[in-house]
Tab-separated table of C-alpha atoms and ligand atoms in Angstrom:
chain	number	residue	atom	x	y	z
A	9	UNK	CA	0.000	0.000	0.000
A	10	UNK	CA	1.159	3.388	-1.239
A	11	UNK	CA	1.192	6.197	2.006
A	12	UNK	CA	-0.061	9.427	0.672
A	13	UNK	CA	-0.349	10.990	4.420
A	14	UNK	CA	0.539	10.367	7.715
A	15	UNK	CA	0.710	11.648	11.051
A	16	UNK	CA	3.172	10.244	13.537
A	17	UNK	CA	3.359	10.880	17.425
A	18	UNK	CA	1.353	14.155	16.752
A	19	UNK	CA	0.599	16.863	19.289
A	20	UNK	CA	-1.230	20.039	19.012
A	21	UNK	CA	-2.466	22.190	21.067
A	22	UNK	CA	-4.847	25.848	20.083
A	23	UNK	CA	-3.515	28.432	23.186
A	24	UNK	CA	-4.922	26.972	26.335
A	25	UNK	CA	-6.485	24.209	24.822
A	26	UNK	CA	-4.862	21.090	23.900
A	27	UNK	CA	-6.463	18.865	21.314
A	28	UNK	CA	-4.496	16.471	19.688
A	29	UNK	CA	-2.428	13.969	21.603
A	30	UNK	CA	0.632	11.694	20.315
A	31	UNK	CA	-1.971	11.175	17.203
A	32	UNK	CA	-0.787	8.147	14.988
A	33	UNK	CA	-2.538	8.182	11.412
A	34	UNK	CA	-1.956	6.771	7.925
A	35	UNK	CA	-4.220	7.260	4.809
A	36	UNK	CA	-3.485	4.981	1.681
A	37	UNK	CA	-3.852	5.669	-2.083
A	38	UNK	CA	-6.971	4.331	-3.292
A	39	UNK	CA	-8.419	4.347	0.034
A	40	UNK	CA	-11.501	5.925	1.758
A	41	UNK	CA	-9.905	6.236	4.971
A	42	UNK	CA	-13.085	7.907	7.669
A	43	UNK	CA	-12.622	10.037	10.638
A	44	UNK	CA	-15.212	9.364	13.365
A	45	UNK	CA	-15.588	11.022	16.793
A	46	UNK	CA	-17.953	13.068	18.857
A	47	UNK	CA	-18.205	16.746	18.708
A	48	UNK	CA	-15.218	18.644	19.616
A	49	UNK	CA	-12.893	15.283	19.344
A	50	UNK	CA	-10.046	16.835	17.047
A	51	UNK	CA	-11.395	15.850	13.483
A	52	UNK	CA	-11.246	19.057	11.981
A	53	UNK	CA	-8.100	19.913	13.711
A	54	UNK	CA	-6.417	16.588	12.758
A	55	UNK	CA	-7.534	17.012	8.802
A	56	UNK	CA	-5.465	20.779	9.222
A	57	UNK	CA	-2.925	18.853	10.472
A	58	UNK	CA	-2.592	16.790	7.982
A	59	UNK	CA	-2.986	19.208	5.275
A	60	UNK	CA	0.084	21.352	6.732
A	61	UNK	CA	-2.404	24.663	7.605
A	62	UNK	CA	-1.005	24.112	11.556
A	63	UNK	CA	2.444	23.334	12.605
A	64	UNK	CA	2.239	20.601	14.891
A	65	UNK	CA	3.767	21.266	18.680
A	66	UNK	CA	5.183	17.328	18.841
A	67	UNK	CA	5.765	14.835	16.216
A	68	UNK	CA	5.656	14.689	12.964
A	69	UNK	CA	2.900	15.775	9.545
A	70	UNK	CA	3.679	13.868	6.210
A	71	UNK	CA	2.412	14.583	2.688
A	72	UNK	CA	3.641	12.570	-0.244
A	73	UNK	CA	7.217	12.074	2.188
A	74	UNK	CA	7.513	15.577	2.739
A	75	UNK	CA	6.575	17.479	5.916
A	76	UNK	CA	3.361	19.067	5.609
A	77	UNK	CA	3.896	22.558	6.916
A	78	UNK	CA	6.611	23.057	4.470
A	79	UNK	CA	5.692	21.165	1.895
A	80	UNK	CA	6.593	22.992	-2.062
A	81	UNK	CA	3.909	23.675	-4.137
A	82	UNK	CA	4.444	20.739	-6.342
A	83	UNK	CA	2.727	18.810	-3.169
A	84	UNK	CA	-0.271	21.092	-2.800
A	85	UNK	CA	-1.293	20.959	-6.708
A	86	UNK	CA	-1.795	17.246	-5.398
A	87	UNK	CA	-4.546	17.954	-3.155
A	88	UNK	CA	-8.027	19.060	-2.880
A	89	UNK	CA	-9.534	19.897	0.375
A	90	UNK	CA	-12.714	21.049	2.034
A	91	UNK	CA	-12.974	22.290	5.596
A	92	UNK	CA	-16.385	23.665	6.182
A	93	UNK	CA	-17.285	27.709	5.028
A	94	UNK	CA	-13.725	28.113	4.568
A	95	UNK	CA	-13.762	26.591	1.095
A	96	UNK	CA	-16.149	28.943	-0.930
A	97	UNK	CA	-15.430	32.739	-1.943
A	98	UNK	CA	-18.843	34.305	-1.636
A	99	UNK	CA	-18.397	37.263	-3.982
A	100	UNK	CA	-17.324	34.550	-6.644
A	101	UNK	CA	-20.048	32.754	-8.795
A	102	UNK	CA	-19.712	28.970	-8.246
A	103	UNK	CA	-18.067	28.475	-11.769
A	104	UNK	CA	-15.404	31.339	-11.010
A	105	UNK	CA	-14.726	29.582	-7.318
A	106	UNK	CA	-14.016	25.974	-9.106
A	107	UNK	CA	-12.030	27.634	-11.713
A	108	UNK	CA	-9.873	29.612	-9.177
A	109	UNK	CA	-9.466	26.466	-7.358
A	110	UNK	CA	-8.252	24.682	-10.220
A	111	UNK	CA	-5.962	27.812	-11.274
A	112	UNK	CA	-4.610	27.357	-7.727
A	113	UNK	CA	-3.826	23.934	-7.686
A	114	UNK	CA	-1.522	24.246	-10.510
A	115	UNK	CA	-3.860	23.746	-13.770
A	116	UNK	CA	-2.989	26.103	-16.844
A	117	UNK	CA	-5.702	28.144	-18.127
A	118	UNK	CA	-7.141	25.983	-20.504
A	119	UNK	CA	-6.907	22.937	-18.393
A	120	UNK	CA	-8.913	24.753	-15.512
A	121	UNK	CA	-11.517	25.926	-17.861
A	122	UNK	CA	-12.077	22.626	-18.990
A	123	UNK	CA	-11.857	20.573	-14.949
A	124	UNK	CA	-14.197	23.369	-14.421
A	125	UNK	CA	-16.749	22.596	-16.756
A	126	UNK	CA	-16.593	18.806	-15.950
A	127	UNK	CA	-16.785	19.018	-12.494
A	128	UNK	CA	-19.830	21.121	-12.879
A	129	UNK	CA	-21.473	18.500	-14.726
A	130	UNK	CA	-19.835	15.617	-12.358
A	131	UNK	CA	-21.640	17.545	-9.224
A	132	UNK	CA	-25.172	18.171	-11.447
A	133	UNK	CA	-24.547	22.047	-10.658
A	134	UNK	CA	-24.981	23.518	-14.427
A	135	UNK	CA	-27.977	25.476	-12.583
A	136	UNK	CA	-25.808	27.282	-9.683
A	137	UNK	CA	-22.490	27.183	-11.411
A	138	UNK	CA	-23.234	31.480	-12.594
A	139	UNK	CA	-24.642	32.182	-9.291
A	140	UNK	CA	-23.154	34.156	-6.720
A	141	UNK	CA	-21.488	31.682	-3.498
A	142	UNK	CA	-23.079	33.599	-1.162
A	143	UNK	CA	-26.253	33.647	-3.007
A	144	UNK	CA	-26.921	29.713	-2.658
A	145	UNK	CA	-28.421	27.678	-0.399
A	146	UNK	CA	-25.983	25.853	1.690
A	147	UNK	CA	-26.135	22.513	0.108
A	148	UNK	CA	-25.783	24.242	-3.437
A	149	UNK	CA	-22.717	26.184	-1.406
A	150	UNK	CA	-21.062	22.759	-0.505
A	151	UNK	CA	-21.754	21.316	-4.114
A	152	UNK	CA	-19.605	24.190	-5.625
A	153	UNK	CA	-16.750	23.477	-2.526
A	154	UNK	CA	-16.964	20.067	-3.714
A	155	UNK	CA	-16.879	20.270	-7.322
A	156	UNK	CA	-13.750	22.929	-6.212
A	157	UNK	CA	-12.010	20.321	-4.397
A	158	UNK	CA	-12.279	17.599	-6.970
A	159	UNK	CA	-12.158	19.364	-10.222
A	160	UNK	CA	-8.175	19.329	-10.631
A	161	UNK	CA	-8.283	15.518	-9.595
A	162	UNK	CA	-5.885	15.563	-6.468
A	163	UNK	CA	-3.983	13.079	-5.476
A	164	UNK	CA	-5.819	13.556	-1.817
A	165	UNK	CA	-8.720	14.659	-0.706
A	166	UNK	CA	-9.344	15.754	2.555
A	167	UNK	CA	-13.258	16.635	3.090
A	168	UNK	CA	-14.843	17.342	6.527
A	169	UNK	CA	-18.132	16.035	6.604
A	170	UNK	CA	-18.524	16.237	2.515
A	171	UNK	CA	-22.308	15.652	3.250
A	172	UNK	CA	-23.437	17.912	6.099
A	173	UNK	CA	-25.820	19.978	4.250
A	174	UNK	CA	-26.219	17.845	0.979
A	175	UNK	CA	-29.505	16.133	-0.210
A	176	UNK	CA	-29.807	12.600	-0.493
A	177	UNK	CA	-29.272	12.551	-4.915
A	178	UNK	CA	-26.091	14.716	-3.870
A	179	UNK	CA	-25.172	12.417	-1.414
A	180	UNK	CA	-25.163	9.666	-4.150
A	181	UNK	CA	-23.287	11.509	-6.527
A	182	UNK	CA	-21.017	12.596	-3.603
A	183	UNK	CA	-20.613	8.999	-3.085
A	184	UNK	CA	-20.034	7.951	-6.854
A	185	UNK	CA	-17.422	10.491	-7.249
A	186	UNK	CA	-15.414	9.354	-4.126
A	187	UNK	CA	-15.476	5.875	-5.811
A	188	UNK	CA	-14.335	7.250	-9.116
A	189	UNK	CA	-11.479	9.204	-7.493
A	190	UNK	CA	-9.753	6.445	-5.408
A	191	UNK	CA	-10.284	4.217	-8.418
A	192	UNK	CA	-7.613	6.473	-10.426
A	193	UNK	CA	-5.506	5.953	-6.926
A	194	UNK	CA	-6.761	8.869	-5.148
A	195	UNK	CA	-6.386	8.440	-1.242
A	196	UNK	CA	-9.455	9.907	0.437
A	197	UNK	CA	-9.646	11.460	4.003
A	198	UNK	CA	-13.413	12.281	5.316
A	199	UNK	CA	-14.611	13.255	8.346
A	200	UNK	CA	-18.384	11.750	9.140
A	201	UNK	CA	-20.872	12.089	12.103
A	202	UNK	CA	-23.241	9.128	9.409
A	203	UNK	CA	-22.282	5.886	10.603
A	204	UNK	CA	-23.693	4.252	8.200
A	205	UNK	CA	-22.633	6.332	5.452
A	206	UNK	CA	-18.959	5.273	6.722
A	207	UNK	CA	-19.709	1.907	7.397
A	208	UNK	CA	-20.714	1.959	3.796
A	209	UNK	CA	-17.817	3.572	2.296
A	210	UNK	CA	-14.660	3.381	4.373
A	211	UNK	CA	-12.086	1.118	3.522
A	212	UNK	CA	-10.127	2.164	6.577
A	213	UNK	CA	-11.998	3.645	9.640
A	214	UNK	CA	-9.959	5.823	12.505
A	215	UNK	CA	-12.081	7.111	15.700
A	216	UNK	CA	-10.877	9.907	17.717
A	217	UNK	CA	-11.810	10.738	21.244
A	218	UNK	CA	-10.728	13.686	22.864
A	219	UNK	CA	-7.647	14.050	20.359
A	220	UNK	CA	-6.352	10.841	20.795
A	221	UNK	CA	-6.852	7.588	18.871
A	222	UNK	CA	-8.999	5.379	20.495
A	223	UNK	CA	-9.330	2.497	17.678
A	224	UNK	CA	-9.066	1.605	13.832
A	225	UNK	CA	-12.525	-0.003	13.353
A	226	UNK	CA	-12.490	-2.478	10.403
A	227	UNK	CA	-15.991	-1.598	8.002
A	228	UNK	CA	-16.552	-4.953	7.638
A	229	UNK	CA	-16.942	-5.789	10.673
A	230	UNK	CA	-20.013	-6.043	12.848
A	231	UNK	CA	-22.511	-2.932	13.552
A	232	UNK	CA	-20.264	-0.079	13.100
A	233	UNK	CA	-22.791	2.090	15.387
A	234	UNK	CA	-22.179	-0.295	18.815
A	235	UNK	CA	-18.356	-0.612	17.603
A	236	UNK	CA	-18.116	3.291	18.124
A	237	UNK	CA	-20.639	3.524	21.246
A	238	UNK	CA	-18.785	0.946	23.200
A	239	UNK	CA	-15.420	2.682	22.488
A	240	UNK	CA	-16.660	5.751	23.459
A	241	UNK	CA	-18.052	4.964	26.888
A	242	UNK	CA	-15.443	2.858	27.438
A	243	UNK	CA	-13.402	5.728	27.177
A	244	UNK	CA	-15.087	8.049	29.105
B	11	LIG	P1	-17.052	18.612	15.271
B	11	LIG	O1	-17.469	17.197	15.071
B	11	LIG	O2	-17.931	19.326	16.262
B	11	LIG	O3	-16.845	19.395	14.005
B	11	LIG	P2	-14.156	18.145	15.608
B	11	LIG	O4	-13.930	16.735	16.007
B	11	LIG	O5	-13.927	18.505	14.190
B	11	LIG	O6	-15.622	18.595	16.070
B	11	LIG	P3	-12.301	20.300	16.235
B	11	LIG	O7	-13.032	21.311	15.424
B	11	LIG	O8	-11.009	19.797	15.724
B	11	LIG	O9	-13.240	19.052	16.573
B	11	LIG	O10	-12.083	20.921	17.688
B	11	LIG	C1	-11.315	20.261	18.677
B	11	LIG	C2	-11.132	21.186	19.874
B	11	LIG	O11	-10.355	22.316	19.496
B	11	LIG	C3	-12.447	21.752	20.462
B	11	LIG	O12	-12.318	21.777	21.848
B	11	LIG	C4	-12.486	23.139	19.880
B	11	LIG	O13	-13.198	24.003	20.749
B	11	LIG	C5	-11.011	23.520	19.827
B	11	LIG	N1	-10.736	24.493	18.752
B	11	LIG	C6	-10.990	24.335	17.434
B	11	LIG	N2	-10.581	25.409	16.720
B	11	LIG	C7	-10.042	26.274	17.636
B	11	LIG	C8	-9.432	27.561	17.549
B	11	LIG	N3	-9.266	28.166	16.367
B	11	LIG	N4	-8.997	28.122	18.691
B	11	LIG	C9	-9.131	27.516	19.895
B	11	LIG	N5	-9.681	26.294	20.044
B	11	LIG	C10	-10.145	25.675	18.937
């Protein structure tokens, strides 16, 4: 198996608050690997981690064997991310806000007109693609992040709870384009509160509890719902 990330021995701490804890993690190509916790557990944190947007305090952030926080720009053309209302520029239409994306990650102009124009039709958004960001609804809003994050085909994408706001055809075509992407090798990070969405999807399952890794749950295994419950109490 091919490591596209990892996280090894990780700490980090926000000032006063310290949230992750000697974190050990390892996503594969071609892998849905799922993040799982309660509210507040580190997810979000961890997937910043990962992408190099915090400088861990302890230990160590990998991305394609470099260190994430310093990683060159060849590495970030590689990836395709979306962490909640930070991935949409509301003055931008949703066409302009997948093509900047895709400008950003290293595409040339043509390329990026044409990854824009296919991910709009991959994420069934021809309707909302002139529209203003801030204009849509919120699960229109997340299509267009989406369709952002996966239009220049990364390498890895890391998506915090992809489906938060999303309908259930989105959801489908959410789920469709997931299995596309790790098909071509694509290693897939994504953060889920849907159990059964992740039992359904995951090829690798981590949960986090209070910033520290409590188990790696295997999908195939029995109800993924008591797996997680009895972990958690336990570890309360
Ligand atoms: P959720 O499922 O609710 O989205 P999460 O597992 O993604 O939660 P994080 O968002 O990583 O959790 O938050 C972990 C902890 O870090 C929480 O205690 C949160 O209050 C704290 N935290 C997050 N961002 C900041 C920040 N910018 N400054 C200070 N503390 C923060």
């Amino acid at each position: 198996m091919t490591t596209v990330a990892s996280v090894a021995k990780l700490g980090f701490a926000y000032p006063a608050t310290p949230v992750l804890h000697d974190v050990d993690m390892t996503v594969h190509a071609g892998h849905i690997h799922a993040l799982i916790g309660l509210n507040g557990a580190g997810k979000t944190t961890l997937m910043r981690a990962v992408l190099g947007m915090l400088t861990p305090d302890t230990g160590t952030a990998t991305l394609f064997g470099q260190p994430a926080a310093t990683a060159p720009a060849l590495v970030w053309k590689r990836v395709g991310y979306l962490l909640g209302t930070e991935s949409t520029y509301g003055e931008l239409t949703g066409r302009e806000n997948i093509y900047a994306a895709a400008r950003l990650h290293g595409l040339d102009r043509h390329a990026a007109r044409q990854a824009t124009e296919a991910a709009i039709t991959e994420f069934g958004i021809e309707a909302e693609a002139g529209k203003r960001a801030a204009r849509l609804s919120m699960g229109n809003r997340q299509r267009v992040a989406l369709a952002a994050a996966f239009a220049h085909r990364p390498d890895l994408l890391v998506l915090d709870e992809p489906t938060i706001a999303l309908d259930p055809l989105a959801v489908v075509a959410l789920r469709r384009s997931l299995r596309d992407a790790t098909h071509r090798g694509a290693a897939i990070l994504v953060s889920s509160h849907h159990l059964d969405e992740v039992a359904r999807l995951a090829d690798d399952i981590t949960v986090i509890h209070r910033g520290r890794i409590t188990a790696t749950l295997d999908p195939g295994g029995t109800d993924l719902e008591k797996q997680f419950f009895d972990l958690v109490y336990a570890a309360e």
